[in-house]
Short mmCIF file of C-alpha atoms in Angstrom, two decimals:
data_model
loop_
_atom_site.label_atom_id
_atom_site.label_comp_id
_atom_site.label_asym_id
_atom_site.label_seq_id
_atom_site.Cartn_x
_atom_site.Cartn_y
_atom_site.Cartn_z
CA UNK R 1 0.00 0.00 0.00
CA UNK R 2 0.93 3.51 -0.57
CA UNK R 3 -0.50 7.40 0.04
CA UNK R 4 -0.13 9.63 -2.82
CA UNK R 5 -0.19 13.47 -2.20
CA UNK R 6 0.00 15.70 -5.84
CA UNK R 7 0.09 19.69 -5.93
CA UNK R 8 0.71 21.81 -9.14
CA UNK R 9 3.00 24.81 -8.46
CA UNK R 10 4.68 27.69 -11.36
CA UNK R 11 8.39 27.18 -11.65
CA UNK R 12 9.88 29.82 -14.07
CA UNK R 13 6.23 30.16 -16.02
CA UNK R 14 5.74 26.52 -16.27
CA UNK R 15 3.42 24.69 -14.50
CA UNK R 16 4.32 21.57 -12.91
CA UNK R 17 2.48 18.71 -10.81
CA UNK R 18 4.67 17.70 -7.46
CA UNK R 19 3.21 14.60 -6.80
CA UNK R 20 4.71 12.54 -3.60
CA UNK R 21 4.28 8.68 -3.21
CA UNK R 22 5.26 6.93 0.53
CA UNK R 23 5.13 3.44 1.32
CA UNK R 24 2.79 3.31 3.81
CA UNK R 25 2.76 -0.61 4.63
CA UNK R 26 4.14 -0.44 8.40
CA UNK R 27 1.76 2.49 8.96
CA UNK R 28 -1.28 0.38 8.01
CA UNK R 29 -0.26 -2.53 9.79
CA UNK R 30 0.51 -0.54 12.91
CA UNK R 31 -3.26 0.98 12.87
CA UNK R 32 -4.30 -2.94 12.12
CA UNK R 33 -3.19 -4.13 14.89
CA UNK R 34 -3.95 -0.92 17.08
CA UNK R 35 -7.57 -1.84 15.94
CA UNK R 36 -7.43 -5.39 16.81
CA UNK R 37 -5.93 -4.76 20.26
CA UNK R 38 -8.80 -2.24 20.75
CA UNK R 39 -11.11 -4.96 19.75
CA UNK R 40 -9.53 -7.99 21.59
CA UNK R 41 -9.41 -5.32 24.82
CA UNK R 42 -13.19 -4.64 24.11
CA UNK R 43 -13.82 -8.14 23.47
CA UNK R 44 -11.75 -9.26 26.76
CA UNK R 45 -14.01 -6.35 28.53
CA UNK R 46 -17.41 -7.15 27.90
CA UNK R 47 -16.50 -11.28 28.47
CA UNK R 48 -15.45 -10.11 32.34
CA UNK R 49 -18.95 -11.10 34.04
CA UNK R 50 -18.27 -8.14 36.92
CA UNK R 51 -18.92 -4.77 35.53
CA UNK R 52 -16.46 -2.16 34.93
CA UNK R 53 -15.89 1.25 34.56
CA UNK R 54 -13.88 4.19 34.36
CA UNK R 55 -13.87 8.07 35.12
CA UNK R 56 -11.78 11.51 34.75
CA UNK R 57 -11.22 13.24 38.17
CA UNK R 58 -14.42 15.11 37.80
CA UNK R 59 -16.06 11.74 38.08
CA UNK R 60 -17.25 11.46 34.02
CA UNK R 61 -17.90 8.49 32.39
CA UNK R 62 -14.88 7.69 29.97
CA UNK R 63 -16.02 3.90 29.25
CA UNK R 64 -17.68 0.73 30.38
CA UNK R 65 -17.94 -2.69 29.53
CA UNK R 66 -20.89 -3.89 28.17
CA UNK R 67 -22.47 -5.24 31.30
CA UNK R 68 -21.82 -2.06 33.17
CA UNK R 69 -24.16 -0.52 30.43
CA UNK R 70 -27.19 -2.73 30.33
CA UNK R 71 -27.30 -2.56 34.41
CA UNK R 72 -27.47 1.13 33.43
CA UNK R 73 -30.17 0.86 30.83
CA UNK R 74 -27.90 0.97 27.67
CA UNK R 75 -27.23 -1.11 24.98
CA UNK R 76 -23.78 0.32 24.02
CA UNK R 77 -21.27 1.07 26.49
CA UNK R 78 -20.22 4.32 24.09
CA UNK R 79 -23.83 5.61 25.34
CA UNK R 80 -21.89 5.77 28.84
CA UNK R 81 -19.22 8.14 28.02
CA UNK R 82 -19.57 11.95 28.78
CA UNK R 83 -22.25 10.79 31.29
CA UNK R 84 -21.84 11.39 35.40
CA UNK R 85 -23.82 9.17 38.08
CA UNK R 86 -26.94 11.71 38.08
CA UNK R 87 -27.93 10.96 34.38
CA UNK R 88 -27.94 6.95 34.88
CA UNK R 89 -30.81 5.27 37.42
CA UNK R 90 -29.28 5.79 40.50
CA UNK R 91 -31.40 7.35 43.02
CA UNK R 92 -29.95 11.06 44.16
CA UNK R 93 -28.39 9.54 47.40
CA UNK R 94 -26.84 6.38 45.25
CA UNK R 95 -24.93 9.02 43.04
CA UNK R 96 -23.85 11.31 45.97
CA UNK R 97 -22.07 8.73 47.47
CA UNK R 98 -20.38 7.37 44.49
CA UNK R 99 -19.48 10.40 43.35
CA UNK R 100 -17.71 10.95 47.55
CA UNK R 101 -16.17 7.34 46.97
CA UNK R 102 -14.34 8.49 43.66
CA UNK R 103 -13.26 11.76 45.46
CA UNK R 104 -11.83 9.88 48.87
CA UNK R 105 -10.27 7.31 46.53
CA UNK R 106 -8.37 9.86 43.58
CA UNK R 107 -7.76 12.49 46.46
CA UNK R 108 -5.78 9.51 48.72
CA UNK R 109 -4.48 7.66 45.89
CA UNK R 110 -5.30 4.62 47.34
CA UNK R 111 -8.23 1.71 46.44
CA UNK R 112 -10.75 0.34 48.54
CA UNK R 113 -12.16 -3.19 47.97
CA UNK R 114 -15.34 -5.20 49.05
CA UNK R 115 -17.76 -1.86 49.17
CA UNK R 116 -21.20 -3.27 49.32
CA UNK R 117 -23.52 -1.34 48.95
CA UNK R 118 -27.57 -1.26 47.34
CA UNK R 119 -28.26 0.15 44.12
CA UNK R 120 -31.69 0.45 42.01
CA UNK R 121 -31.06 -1.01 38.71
CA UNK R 122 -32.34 0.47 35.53
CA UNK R 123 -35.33 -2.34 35.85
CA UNK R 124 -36.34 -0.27 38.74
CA UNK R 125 -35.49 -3.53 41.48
CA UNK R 126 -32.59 -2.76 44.40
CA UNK R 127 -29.43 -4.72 43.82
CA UNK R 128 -27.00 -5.44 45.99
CA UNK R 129 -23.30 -4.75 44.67
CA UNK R 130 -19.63 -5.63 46.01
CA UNK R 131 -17.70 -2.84 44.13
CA UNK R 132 -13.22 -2.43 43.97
CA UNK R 133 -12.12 1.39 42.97
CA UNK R 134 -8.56 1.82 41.99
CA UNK R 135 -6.90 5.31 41.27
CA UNK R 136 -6.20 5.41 37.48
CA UNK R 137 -2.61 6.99 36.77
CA UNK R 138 -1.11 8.46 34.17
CA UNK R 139 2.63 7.48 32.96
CA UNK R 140 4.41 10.30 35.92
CA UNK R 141 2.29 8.57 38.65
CA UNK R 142 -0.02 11.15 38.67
CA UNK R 143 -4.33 10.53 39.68
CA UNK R 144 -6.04 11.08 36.51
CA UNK R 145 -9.16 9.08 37.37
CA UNK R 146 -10.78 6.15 38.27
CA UNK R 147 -10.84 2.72 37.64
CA UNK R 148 -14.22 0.55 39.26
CA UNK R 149 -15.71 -2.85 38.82
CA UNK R 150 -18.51 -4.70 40.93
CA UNK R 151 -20.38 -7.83 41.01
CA UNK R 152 -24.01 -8.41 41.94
CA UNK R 153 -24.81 -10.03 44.87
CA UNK R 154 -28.25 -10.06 45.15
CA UNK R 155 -28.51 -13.74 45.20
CA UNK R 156 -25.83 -14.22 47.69
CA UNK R 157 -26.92 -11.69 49.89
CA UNK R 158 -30.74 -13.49 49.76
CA UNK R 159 -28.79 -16.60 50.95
CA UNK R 160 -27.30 -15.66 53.48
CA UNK R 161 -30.44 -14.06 55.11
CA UNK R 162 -31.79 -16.91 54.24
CA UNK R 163 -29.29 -19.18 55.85
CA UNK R 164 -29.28 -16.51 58.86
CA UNK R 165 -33.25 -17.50 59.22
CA UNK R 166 -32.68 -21.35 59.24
CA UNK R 167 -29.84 -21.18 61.81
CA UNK R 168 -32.06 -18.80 63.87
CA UNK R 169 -34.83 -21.18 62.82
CA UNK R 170 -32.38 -24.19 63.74
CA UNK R 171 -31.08 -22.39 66.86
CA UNK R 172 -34.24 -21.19 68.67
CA UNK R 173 -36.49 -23.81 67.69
CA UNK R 174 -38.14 -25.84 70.54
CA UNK R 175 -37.88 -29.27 68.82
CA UNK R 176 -35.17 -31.24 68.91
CA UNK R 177 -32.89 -31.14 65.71
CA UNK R 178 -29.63 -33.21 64.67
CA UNK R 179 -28.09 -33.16 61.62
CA UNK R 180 -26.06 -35.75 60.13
CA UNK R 181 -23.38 -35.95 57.03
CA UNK R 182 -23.65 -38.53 54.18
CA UNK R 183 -22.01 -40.98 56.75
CA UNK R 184 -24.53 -40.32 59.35
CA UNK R 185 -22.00 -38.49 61.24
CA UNK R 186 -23.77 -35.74 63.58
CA UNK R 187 -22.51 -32.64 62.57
CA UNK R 188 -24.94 -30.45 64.56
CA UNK R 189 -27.69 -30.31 66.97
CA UNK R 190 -29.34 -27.51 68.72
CA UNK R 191 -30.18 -26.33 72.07
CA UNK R 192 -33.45 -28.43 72.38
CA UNK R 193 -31.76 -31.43 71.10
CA UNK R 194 -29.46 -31.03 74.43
CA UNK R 195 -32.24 -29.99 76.76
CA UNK R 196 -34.32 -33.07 75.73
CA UNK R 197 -31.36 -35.91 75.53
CA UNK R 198 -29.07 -34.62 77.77
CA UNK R 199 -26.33 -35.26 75.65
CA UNK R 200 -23.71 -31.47 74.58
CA UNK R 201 -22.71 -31.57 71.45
CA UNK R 202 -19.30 -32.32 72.30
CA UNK R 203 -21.31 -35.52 73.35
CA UNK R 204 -21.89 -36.48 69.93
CA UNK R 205 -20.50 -34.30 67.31
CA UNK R 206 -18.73 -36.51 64.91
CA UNK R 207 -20.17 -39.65 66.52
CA UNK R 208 -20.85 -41.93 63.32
CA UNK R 209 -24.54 -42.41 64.37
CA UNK R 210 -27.03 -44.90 63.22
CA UNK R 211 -29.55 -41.65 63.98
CA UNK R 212 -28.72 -41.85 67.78
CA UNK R 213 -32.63 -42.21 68.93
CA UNK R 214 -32.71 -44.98 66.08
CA UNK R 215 -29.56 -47.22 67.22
CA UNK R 216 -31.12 -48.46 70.16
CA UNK R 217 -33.75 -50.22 67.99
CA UNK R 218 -34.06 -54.18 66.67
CA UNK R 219 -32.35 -54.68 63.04
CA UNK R 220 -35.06 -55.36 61.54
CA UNK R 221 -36.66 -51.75 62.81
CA UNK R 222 -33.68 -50.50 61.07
CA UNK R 223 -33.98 -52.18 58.17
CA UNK R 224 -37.51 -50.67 57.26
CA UNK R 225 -36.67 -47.18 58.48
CA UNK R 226 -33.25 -47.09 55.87
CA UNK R 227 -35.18 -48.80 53.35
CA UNK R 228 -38.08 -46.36 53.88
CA UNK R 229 -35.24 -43.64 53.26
CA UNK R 230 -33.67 -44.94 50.83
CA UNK R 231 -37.02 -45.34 48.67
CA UNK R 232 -39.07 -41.95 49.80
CA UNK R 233 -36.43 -39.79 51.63
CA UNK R 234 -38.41 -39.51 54.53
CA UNK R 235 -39.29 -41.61 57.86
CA UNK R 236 -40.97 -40.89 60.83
CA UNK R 237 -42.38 -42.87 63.57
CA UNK R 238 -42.63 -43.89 67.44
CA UNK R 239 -39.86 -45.40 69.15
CA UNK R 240 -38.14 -45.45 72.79
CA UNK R 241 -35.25 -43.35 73.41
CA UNK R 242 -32.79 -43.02 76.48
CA UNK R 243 -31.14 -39.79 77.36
CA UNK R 244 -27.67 -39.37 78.78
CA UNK R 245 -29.21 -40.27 82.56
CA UNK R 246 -30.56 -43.49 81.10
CA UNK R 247 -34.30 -42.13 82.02
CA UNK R 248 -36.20 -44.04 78.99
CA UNK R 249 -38.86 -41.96 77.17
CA UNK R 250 -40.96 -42.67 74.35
CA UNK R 251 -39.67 -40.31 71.41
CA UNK R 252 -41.37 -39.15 67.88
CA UNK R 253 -38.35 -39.29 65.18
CA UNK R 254 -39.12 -37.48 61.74
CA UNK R 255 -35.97 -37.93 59.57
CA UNK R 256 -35.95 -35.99 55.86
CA UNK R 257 -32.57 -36.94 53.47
CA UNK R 258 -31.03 -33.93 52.13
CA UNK R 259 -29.56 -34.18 48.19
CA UNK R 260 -27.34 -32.08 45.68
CA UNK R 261 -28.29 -31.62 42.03
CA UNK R 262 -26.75 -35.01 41.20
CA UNK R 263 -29.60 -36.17 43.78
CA UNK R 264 -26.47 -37.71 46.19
CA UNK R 265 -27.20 -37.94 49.65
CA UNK R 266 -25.26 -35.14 51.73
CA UNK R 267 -27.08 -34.78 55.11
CA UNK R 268 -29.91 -36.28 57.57
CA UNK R 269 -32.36 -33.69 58.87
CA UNK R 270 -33.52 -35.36 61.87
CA UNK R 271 -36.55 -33.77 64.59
CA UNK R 272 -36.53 -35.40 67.69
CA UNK R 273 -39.70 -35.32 70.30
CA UNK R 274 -40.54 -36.26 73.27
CA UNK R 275 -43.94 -37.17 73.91
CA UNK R 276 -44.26 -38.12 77.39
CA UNK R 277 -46.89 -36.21 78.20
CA UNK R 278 -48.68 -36.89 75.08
CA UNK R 279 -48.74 -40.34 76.01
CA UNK R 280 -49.42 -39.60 79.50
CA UNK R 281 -52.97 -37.80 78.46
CA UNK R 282 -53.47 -40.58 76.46
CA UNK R 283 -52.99 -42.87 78.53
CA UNK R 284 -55.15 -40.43 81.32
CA UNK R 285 -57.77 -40.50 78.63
CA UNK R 286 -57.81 -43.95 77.63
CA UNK R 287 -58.08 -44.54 81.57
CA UNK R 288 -61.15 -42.28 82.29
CA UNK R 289 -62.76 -43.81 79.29
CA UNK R 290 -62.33 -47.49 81.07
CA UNK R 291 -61.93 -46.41 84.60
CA UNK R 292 -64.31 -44.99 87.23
CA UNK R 293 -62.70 -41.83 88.45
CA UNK R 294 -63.99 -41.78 92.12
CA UNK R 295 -62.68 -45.40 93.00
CA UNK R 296 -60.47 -46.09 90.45
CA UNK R 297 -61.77 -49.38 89.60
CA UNK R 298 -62.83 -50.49 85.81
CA UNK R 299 -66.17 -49.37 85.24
CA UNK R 300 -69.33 -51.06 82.54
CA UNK R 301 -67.68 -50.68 79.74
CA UNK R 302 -64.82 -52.39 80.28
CA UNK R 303 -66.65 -54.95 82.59
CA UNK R 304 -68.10 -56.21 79.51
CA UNK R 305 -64.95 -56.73 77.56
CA UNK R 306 -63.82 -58.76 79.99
CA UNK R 307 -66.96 -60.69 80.72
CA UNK R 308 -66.78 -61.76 76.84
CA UNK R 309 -63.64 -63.31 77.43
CA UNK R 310 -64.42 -65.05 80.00
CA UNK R 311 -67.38 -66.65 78.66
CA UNK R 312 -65.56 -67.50 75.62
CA UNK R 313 -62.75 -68.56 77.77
CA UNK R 314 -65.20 -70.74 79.81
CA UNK R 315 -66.86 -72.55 76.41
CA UNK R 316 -63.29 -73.04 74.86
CA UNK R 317 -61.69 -75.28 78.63
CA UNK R 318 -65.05 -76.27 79.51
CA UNK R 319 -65.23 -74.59 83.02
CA UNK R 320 -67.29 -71.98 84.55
CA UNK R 321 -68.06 -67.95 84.84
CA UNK R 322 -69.33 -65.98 88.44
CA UNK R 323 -70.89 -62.78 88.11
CA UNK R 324 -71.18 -61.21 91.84
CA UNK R 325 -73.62 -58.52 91.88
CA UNK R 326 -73.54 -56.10 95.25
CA UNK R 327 -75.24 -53.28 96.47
CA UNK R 328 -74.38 -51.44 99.62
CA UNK R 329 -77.87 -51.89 102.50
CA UNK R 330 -78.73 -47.94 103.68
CA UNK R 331 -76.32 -46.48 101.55
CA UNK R 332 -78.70 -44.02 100.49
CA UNK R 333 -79.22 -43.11 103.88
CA UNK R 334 -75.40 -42.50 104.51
CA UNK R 335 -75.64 -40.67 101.79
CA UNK R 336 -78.57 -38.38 101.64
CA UNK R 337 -78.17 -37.77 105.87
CA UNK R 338 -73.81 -37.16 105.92
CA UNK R 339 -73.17 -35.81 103.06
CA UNK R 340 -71.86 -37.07 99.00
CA UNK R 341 -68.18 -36.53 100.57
CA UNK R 342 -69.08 -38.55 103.49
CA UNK R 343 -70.49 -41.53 100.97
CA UNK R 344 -67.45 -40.86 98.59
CA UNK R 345 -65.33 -41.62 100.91
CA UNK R 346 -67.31 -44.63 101.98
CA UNK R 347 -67.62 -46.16 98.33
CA UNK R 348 -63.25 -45.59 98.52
CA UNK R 349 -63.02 -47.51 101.60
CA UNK R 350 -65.47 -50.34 100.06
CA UNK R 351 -63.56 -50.57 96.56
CA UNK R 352 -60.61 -51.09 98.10
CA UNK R 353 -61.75 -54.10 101.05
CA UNK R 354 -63.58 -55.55 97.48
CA UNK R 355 -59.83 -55.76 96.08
CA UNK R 356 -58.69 -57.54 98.98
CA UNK R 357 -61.17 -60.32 98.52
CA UNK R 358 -60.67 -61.36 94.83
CA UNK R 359 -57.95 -63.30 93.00
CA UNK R 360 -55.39 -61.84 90.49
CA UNK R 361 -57.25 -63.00 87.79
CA UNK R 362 -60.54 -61.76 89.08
CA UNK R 363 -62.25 -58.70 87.88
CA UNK R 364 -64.22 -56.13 90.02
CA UNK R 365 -65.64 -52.57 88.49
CA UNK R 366 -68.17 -49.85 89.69
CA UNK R 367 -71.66 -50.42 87.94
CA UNK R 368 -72.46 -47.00 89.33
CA UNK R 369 -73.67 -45.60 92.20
CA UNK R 370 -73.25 -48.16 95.27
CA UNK R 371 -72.93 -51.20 92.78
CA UNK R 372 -70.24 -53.29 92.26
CA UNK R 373 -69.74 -56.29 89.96
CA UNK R 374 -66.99 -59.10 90.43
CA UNK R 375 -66.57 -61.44 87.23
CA UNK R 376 -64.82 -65.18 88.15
CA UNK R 377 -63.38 -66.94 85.69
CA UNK R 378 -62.86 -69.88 85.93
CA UNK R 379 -64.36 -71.44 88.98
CA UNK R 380 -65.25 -74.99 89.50
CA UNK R 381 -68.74 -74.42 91.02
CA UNK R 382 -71.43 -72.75 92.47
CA UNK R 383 -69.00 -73.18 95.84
CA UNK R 384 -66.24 -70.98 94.82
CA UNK R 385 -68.33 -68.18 93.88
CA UNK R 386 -69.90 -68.71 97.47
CA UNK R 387 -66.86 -68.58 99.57
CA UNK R 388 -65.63 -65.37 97.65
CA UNK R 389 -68.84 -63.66 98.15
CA UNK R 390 -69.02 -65.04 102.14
CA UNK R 391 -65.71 -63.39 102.03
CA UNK R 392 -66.82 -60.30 100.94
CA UNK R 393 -69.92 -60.01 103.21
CA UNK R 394 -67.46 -60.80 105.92
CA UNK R 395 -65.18 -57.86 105.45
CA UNK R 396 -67.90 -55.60 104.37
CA UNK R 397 -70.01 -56.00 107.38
CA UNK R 398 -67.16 -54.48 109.66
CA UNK R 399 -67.60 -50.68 110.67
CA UNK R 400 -65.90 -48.27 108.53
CA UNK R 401 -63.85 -45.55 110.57
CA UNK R 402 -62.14 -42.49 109.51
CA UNK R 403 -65.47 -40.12 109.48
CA UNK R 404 -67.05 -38.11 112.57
CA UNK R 405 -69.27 -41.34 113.11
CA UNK R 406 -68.72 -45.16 113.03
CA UNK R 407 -70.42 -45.97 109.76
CA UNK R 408 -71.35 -49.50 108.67
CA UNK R 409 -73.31 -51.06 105.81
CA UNK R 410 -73.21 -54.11 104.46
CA UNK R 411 -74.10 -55.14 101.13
CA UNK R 412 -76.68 -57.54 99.44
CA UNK R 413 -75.31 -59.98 96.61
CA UNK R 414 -76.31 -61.98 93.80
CA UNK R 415 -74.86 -64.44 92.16
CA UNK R 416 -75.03 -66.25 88.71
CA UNK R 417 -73.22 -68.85 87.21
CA UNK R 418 -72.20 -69.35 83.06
CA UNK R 419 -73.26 -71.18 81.54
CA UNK R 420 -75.82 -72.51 84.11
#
């Protein structure tokens, strides 16, 4: 390649053309590959996922990469240049305090890293940014601008509050939680998990684990609950724990598996309960609903359970059933003239002399009232059920004491036989 330059000019009243040619090759091929290094730099710029920018010392725009622009609202990072903070989205605060940033940065000549800081995007949502300034100098050392990049951290900064709220969450919560590696190693537990076990966490951190409440069960137990994992990634069920005392207790155990995106196990999420007193109002309940709360003794509904055993006891070995039927004589009277506490206490007092005059295997309830019924299973004959109730009429008919008077009643029985 060469540049040609001609001009005519009068040289002793002729006119002549001057024309100039100059090899131009090294020229061209030093603007080639001025352009390509301003292309590979551009290219190398807009490929960095952080955005980046640069200013003069009165804080103008003098370029950007391309995602630096489009968090702005511009397609082209040339749209940046000749702009300051105030014409791009940035609230009026936002801009004052970048524009006191560049200042404290060129004016001390020295950068500061790891600013975060919020910042409404061009979309109009607040972003969360992690920005690096650097003093730009020129080739004397001297501050002739800026140099910034940042990265958004939006997401992270969601996952850590996030994470903040589970360990709170994970911290404060009232249930027992342990949590377990891929090895069922326990890697933490909370406060509950302590104050409900007994055991610190220097108790059991690191202990390889078969789910601590879980290793005191039978294989097979095991068996189902890892195969139940395994299969659904979730177990829970009743079992019987021990704290560090060795007090037993009778635990809930909900255990959820954890996985990554290649769906491989990495932890156990394990809640622990105890439900001692929800087994203690059941129990309570199950016992008012089959027990007769003034004496304490089984009342009619479980009488018949009972009774239909032992009559189908009595046809299966071929033996025989009492029923004792008793009523206390002028208990009304005790009653109606003392006082119900007065005859309360009486029925007590009877209930427990009735105890004292059955076998093991008997079975005595309240009917109600001043009724009591005594089921015999298996009795040889009319006899037996004789000498129990002579029994009873014998300790009956002594004087009750413990009351302001001597009381004494004694009761009237019946007796029938099965399956006579």
């Amino acid at each position: 390649p060469v540049e040609i330059t001609a001009s005519s000019l009068q040289l002793q009243g002729q006119r002549l053309i001057l024309v100039m040619v100059r090899d131009v090759s090294e020229r061209r091929e030093a603007e080639q590959l001025l352009s390509e290094s301003r292309n590979m730099l551009r290219l190398v710029m807009d490929s960095i996922p952080q955005a980046i920018f640069w200013k003069d010392r009165q804080s103008t725009y003098l370029g950007c990469n391309r995602v630096f622009a489009r968090v702005a609202g511009f397609e082209e990072p040339d749209e940046i240049v000749g702009k300051v903070d105030q014409d791009l989205p940035w609230t009026r605060e936002e801009s004052a305090w970048y524009r006191e940033c560049d200042r404290r940065v060129m004016e001390t000549g020295r950068a500061e890293y790891n600013i975060v800081e919020s910042q409404r995007t061009a979309a109009g949502r607040v972003a969360w940014r992690n920005t690096n300034k650097v003093p730009l100098r020129d080739a004397d050392g001297n501050v002739v601008g800026i140099l910034g990049a940042f990265e958004d951290i939006t997401q992270r900064k969601e996952t850590d509050a996030q994470l903040r709220l589970w360990a709170q969450v994970f911290a404060q919560s009232g249930e027992a939680i342990f949590i377990t590696d891929s090895q069922r190693r326990v890697i933490s537990v909370n406060k509950a998990y302590s104050a409900t076990t007994g055991y610190q966490p220097e108790d059991v951190l690191g202990r390889e684990a078969s789910l601590l409440a879980a290793q005191r069960q039978e294989p097979a137990f095991l068996r189902r609950l890892w195969a139940s994992l395994e299969q659904e990634g979730f177990w829970q069920g009743e079992l019987r724990d021990r704290r560090k005392s060795g007090e037993e207790y009778p635990a809930w155990l909900s255990i959820s598996v954890a996985r990554d995106d290649r769906d491989r196990v990495v932890n156990y999420i394990c809640l622990l309960s105890d439900i001692s007193e929800r087994k203690r109002a059941e129990a309570q309940v199950k016992y008012l609903a089959h027990h007769d709360v003034l004496t304490g003794l089984p009342n009619r509904g479980l009488l018949c359970d009972r009774l239909e055993m032992a009559v189908k006891l009595a046809k299966r070995e071929g033996n025989l059933v009492g029923v004792l039927f008793l009523d206390l004589d002028r208990f009304k009277t005790i009653n109606d003239s003392l006082g119900h506490d007065t005859g309360d206490k009486l029925l007590q007092q009877v209930a427990r002399r009735l105890e004292g005059c059955i076998r093991e295997s008997d079975f005595l309830c309240r009917q109600g009232g001043d009724e009591f019924i005594i089921v015999l299973p298996k009795i040889r004959g009319r006899g037996d059920a004789a000498t129990v109730a002579e029994r009873i009429l014998q300790r009956l008919s002594r004087p009750y004491r413990g009351f302001a008077h001597e009381l004494s009643s004694v009761p009237s029985i019946g007796i029938s036989l099965y399956p006579r």
